[in-house]
Coordinates of C-alpha atoms and ligand atoms in Angstrom, one line a residue:
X1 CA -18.5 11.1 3.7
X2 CA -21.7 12.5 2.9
X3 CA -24.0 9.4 4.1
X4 CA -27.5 11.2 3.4
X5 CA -27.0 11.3 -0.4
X6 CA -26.4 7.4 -0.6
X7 CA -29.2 4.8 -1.3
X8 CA -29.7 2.6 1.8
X9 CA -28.6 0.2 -0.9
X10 CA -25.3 1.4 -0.6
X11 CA -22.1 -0.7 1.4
X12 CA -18.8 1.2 2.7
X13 CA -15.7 -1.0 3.1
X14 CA -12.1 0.9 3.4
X15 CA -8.8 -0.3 3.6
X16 CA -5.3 1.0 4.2
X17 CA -2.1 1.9 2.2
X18 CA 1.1 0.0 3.4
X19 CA 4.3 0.7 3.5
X20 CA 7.5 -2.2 3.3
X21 CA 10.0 -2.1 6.1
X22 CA 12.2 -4.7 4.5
X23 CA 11.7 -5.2 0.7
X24 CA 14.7 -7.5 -0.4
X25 CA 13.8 -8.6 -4.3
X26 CA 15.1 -11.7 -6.3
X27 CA 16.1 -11.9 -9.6
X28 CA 13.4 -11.7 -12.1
X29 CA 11.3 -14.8 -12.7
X30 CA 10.1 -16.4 -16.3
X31 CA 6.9 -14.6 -15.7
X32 CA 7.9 -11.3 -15.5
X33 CA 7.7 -10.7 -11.9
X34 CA 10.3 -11.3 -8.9
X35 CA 10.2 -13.2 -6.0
X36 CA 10.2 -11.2 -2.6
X37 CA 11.1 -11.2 0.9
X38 CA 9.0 -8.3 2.2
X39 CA 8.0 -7.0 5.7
X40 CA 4.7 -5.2 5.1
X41 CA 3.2 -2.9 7.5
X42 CA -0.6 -1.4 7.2
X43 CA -0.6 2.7 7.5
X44 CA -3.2 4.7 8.9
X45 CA -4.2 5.9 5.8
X46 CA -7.2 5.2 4.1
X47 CA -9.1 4.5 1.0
X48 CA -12.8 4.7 1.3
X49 CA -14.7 2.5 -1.4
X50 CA -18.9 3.0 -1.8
X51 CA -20.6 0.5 -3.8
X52 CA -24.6 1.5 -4.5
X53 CA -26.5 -0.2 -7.2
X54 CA -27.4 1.1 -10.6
X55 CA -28.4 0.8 -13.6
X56 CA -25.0 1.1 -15.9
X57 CA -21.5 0.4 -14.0
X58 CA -19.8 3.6 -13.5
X59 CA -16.8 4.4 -11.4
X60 CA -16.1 8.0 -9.7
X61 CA -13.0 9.7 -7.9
X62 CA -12.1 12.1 -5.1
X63 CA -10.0 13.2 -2.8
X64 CA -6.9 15.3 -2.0
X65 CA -4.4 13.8 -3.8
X66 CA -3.5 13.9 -7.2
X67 CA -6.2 12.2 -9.1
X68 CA -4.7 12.8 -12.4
X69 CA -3.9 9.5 -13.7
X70 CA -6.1 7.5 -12.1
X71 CA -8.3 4.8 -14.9
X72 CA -12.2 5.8 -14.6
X73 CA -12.9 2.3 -17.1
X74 CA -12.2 -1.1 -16.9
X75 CA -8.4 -0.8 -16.2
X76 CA -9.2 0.7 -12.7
X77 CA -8.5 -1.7 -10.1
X78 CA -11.8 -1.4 -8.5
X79 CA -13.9 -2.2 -11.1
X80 CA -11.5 -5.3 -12.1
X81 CA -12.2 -6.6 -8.5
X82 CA -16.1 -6.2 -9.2
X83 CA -15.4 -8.1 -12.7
X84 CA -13.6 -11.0 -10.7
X85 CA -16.3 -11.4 -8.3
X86 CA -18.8 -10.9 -11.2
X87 CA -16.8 -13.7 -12.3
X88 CA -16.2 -16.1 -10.0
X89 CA -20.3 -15.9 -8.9
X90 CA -22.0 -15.0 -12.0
X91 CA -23.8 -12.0 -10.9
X92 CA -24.1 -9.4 -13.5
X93 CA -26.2 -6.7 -12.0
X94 CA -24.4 -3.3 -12.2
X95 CA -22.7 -1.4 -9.7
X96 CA -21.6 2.8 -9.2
X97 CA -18.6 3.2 -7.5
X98 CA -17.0 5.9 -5.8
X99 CA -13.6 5.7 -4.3
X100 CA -12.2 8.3 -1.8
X101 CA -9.0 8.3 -2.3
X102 CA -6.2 9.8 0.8
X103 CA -3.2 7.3 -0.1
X104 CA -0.5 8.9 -2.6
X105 CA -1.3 8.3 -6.7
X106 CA 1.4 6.0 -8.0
X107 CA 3.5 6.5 -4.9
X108 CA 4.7 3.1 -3.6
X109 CA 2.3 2.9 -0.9
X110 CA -0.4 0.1 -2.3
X111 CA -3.4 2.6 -2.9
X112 CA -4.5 1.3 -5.9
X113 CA -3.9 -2.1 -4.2
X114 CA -5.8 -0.8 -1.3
X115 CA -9.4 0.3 -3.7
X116 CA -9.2 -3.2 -5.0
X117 CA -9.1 -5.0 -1.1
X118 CA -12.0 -2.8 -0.1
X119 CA -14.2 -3.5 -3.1
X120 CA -13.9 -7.3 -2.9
X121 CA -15.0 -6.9 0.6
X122 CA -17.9 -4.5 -0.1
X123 CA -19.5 -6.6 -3.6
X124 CA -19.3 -9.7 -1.8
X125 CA -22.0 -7.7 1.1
X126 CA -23.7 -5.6 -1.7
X127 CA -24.5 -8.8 -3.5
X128 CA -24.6 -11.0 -0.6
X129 CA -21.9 -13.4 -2.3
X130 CA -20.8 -15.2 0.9
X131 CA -17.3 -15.3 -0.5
X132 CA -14.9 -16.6 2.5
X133 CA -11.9 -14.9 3.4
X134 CA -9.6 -17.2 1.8
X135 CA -11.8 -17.6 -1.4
X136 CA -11.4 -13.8 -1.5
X137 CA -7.5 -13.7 -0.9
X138 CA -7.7 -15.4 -4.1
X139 CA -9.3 -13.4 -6.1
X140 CA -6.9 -10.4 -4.0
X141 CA -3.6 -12.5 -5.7
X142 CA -5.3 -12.5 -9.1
X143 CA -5.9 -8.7 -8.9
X144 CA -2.6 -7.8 -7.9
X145 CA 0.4 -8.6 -6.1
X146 CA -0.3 -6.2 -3.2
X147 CA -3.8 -6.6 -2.4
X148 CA -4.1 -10.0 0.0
X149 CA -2.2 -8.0 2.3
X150 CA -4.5 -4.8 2.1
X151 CA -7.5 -7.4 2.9
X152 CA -5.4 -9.1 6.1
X153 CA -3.7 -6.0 7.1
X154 CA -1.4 -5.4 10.2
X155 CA 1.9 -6.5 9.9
X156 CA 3.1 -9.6 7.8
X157 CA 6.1 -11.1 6.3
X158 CA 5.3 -11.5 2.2
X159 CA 7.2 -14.6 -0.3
X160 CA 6.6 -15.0 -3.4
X161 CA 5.4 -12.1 -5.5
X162 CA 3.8 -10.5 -2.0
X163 CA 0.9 -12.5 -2.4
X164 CA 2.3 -15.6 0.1
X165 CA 1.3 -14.0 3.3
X166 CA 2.3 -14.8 7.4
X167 CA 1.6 -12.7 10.2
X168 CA 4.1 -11.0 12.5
X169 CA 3.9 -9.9 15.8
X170 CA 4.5 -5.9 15.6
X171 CA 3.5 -2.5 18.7
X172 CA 2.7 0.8 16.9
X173 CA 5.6 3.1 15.0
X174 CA 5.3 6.8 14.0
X175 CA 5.8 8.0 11.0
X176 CA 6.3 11.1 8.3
X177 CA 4.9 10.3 5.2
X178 CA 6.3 12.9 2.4
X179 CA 4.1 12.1 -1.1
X180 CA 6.3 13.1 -4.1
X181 CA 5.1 15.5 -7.1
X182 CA 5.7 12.3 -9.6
X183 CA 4.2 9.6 -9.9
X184 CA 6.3 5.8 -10.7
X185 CA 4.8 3.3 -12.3
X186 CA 5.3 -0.2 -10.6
X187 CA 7.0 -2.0 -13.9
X188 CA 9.0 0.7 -14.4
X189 CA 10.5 0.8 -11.3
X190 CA 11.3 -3.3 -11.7
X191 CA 13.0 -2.9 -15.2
X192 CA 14.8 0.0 -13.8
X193 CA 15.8 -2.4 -10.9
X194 CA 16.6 -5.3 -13.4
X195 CA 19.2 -2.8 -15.8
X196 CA 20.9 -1.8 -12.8
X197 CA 21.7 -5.3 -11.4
X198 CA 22.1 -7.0 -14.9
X199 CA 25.7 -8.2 -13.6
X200 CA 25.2 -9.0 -10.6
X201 CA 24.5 -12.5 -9.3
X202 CA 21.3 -11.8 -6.8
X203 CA 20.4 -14.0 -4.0
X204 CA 16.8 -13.5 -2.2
X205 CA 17.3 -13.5 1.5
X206 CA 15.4 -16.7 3.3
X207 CA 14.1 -14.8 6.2
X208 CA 14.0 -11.5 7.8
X209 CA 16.8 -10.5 10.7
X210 CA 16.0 -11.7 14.0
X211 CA 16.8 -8.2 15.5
X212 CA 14.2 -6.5 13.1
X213 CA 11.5 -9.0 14.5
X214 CA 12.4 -8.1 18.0
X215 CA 12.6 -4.3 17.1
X216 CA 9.0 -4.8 16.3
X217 CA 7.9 -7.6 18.8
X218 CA 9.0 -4.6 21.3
X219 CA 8.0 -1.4 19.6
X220 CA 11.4 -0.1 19.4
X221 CA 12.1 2.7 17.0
X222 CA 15.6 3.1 17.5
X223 CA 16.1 -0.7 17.1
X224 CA 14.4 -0.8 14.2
X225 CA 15.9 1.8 12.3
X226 CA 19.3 0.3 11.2
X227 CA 17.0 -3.0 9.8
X228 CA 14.6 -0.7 7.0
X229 CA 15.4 -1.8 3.7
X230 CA 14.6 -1.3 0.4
X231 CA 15.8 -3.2 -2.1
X232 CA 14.3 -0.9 -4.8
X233 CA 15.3 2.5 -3.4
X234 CA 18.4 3.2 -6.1
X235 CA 15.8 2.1 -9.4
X236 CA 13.4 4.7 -7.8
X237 CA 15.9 7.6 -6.9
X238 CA 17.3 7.1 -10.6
X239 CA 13.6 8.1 -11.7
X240 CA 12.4 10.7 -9.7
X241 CA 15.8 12.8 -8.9
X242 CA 14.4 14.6 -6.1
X243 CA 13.8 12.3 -4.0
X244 CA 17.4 11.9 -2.5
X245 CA 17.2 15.3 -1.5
X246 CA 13.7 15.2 0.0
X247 CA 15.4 12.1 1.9
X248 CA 18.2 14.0 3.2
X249 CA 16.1 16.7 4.4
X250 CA 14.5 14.0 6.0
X251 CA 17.3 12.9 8.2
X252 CA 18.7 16.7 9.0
X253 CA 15.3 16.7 10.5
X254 CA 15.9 14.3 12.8
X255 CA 13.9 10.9 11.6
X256 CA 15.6 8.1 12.8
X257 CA 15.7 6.1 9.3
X258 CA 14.4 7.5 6.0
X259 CA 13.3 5.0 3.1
X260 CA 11.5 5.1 0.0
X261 CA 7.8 3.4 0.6
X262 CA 7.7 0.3 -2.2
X263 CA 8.8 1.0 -5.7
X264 CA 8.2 4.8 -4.3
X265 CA 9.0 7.8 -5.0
X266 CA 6.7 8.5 -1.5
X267 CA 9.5 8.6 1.3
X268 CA 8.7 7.1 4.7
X269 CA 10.4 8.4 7.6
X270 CA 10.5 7.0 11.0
X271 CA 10.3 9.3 14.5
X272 CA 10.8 8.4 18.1
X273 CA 6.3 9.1 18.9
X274 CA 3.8 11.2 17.6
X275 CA 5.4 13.9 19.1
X276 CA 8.6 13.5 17.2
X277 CA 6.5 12.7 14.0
X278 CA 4.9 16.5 14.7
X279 CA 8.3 18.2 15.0
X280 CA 9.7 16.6 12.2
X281 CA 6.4 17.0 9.8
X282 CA 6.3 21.2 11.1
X283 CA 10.8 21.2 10.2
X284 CA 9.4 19.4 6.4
X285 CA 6.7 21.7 5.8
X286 CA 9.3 24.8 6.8
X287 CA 11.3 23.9 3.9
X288 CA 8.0 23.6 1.2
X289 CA 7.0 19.7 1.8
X290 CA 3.5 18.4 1.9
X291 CA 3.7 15.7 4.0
X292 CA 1.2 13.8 6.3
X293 CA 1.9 11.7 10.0
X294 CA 0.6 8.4 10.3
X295 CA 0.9 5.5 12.5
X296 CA 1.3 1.4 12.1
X297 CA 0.2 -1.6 11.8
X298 CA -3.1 -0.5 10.8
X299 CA -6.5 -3.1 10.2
X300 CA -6.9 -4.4 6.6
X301 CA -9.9 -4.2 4.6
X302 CA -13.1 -3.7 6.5
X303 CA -16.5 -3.1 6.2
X304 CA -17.7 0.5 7.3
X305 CA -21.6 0.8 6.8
X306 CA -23.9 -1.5 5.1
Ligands
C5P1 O1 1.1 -7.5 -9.1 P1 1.0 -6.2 -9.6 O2 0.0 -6.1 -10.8 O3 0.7 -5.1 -8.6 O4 2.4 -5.9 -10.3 C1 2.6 -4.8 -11.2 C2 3.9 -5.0 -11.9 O5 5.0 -4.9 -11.0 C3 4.0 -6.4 -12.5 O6 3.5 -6.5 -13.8 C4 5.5 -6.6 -12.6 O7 6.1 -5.9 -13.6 C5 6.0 -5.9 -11.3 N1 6.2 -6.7 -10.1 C6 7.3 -7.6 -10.1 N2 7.5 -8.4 -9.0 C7 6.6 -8.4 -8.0 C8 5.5 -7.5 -8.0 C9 5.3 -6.7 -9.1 O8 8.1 -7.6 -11.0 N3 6.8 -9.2 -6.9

């Protein structure tokens, strides 16, 4: 991050990208959305937001990943979490943003969700807003469904659309995070969903297994792995048709559990340790795949300079 070119002006916040261990998903409501039961977990995998004043708003990307179709206007999630602040304290003054991006484009794993978390956290220090955390976990729910988690982090159990929030108790995991060429769009992914179960009567689980809570309580890999779910995984696989395979390859590997990170197509894998996680990233990358180790829970949103 290259400080020394930043007015002392400037505030850092980051946040994480997530990924869902258990994603069970209701029917679809009146509104468009569906209810969930959702185990999400924070990633070590950041997002990197700098707000510095100026004189017209302005919003900048980079990063390696694929920026492609990533909104530089109004439609960029960043920028709508400056407008709801702007909002909700009627402060106008403008703001240049720059957004370092290392969590997959349109992948599954809340980056987008993630810029928006960070920014809340860093206009409410730029402008001095004293927003609390709860008044800004509101604003988060406005913005989008993923981003209260990204601002609380760790590990929590998410109702409603992912927005109604509890924390559970989880030790660290290794994973193998293996971004996809394509990217899905989150809507897409739901209708897809929706067409695939339009005869089936679907009930929401209340609550999530007691084993999986103990898997995590205790840090336990191969306990955990028979519990990852994802409700979504067959809409996504229809869309992006190489994801089964990268999945497969995945498993001859040697991960404990493969799954498809949210509404995907980025594939999460579980291993053993870091050191498993190595042996199975160096196997992926034999065979042509990008892919990236990580660990979990990570922090949510926090500030990184002011
Ligand atoms: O909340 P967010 O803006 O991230 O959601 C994007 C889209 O994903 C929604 O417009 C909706 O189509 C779908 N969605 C859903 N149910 C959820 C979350 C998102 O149908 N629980």
């Amino acid at each position: 991050m290259p400080f020394r070119h930043l007015p002392e002006s400037s505030v850092i916040a980051r946040a994480p990208g997530k990924i869902n261990l258990v994603l069970r998903v209701g029917p679809r409501r009146a509104d468009g959305y569906h209810d969930l039961l959702t185990c999400f977990q924070a990633v070590d995998i950041w997002e990197t937001i700098t707000l510095s004043p100026a004189e017209e708003f302005s919003i900048a990307v980079t990063g390696d990943v694929n920026l492609g179709e990533i909104p530089l206007d109004g439609n960029n999630l960043a920028m709508k979490a400056v407008a709801a602040v702007a909002q909700a304290t009627g402060r106008t003054d403008a703001v240049a943003i720059l957004i370092d991006k290392k969590v997959p484009v349109g992948g599954g794993m809340g980056g987008g969700s993630a810029d928006a978390a960070a920014t809340l956290l860093a206009i409410n220090e730029l402008w001095q807003t004293g927003l609390s955390q709860v008044e800004l976990l509101d604003i988060a729910a406005e913005l989008g469904s993923d981003v209260p988690f990204l601002l609380e982090g760790g590990t929590a159990l998410g109702r409603g659309r992912g927005e109604i929030l509890e924390p559970i108790k989880s030790l660290a995991f290794s994973w193998v995070i293996v971004p996809s060429m394509e990217h899905l769009a989150t809507p897409g992914v739901y209708g897809r969903l929706d067409e695939l179960r339009a005869d089936v009567d679907v009930v929401l689980p209340e609550s999530l297994p007691d084993a999986f809570l103990d898997a995590l309580y205790r840090g336990d890999p191969e306990a955990l792995a028979p519990h990852l779910i994802n409700d979504m995984a067959q809409a996504s696989l229809d869309l992006e048709l190489e994801l089964e395979a990268t999945l497969e390859k995945g498993l001859q590997c040697g991960a404990l559990a493969v799954m498809v990170s949210g509404s995907g197509p980025t594939s999460a894998m579980l291993a053993r340790d870091d050191a498993h996680a190595n042996a199975i990233q160096a196997s992926l990358r034999d065979q042509g795949h990008h892919c990236v180790i990580t660990s979990s829970p990570a922090r949510g949103a926090h500030l990184v300079r002011r």
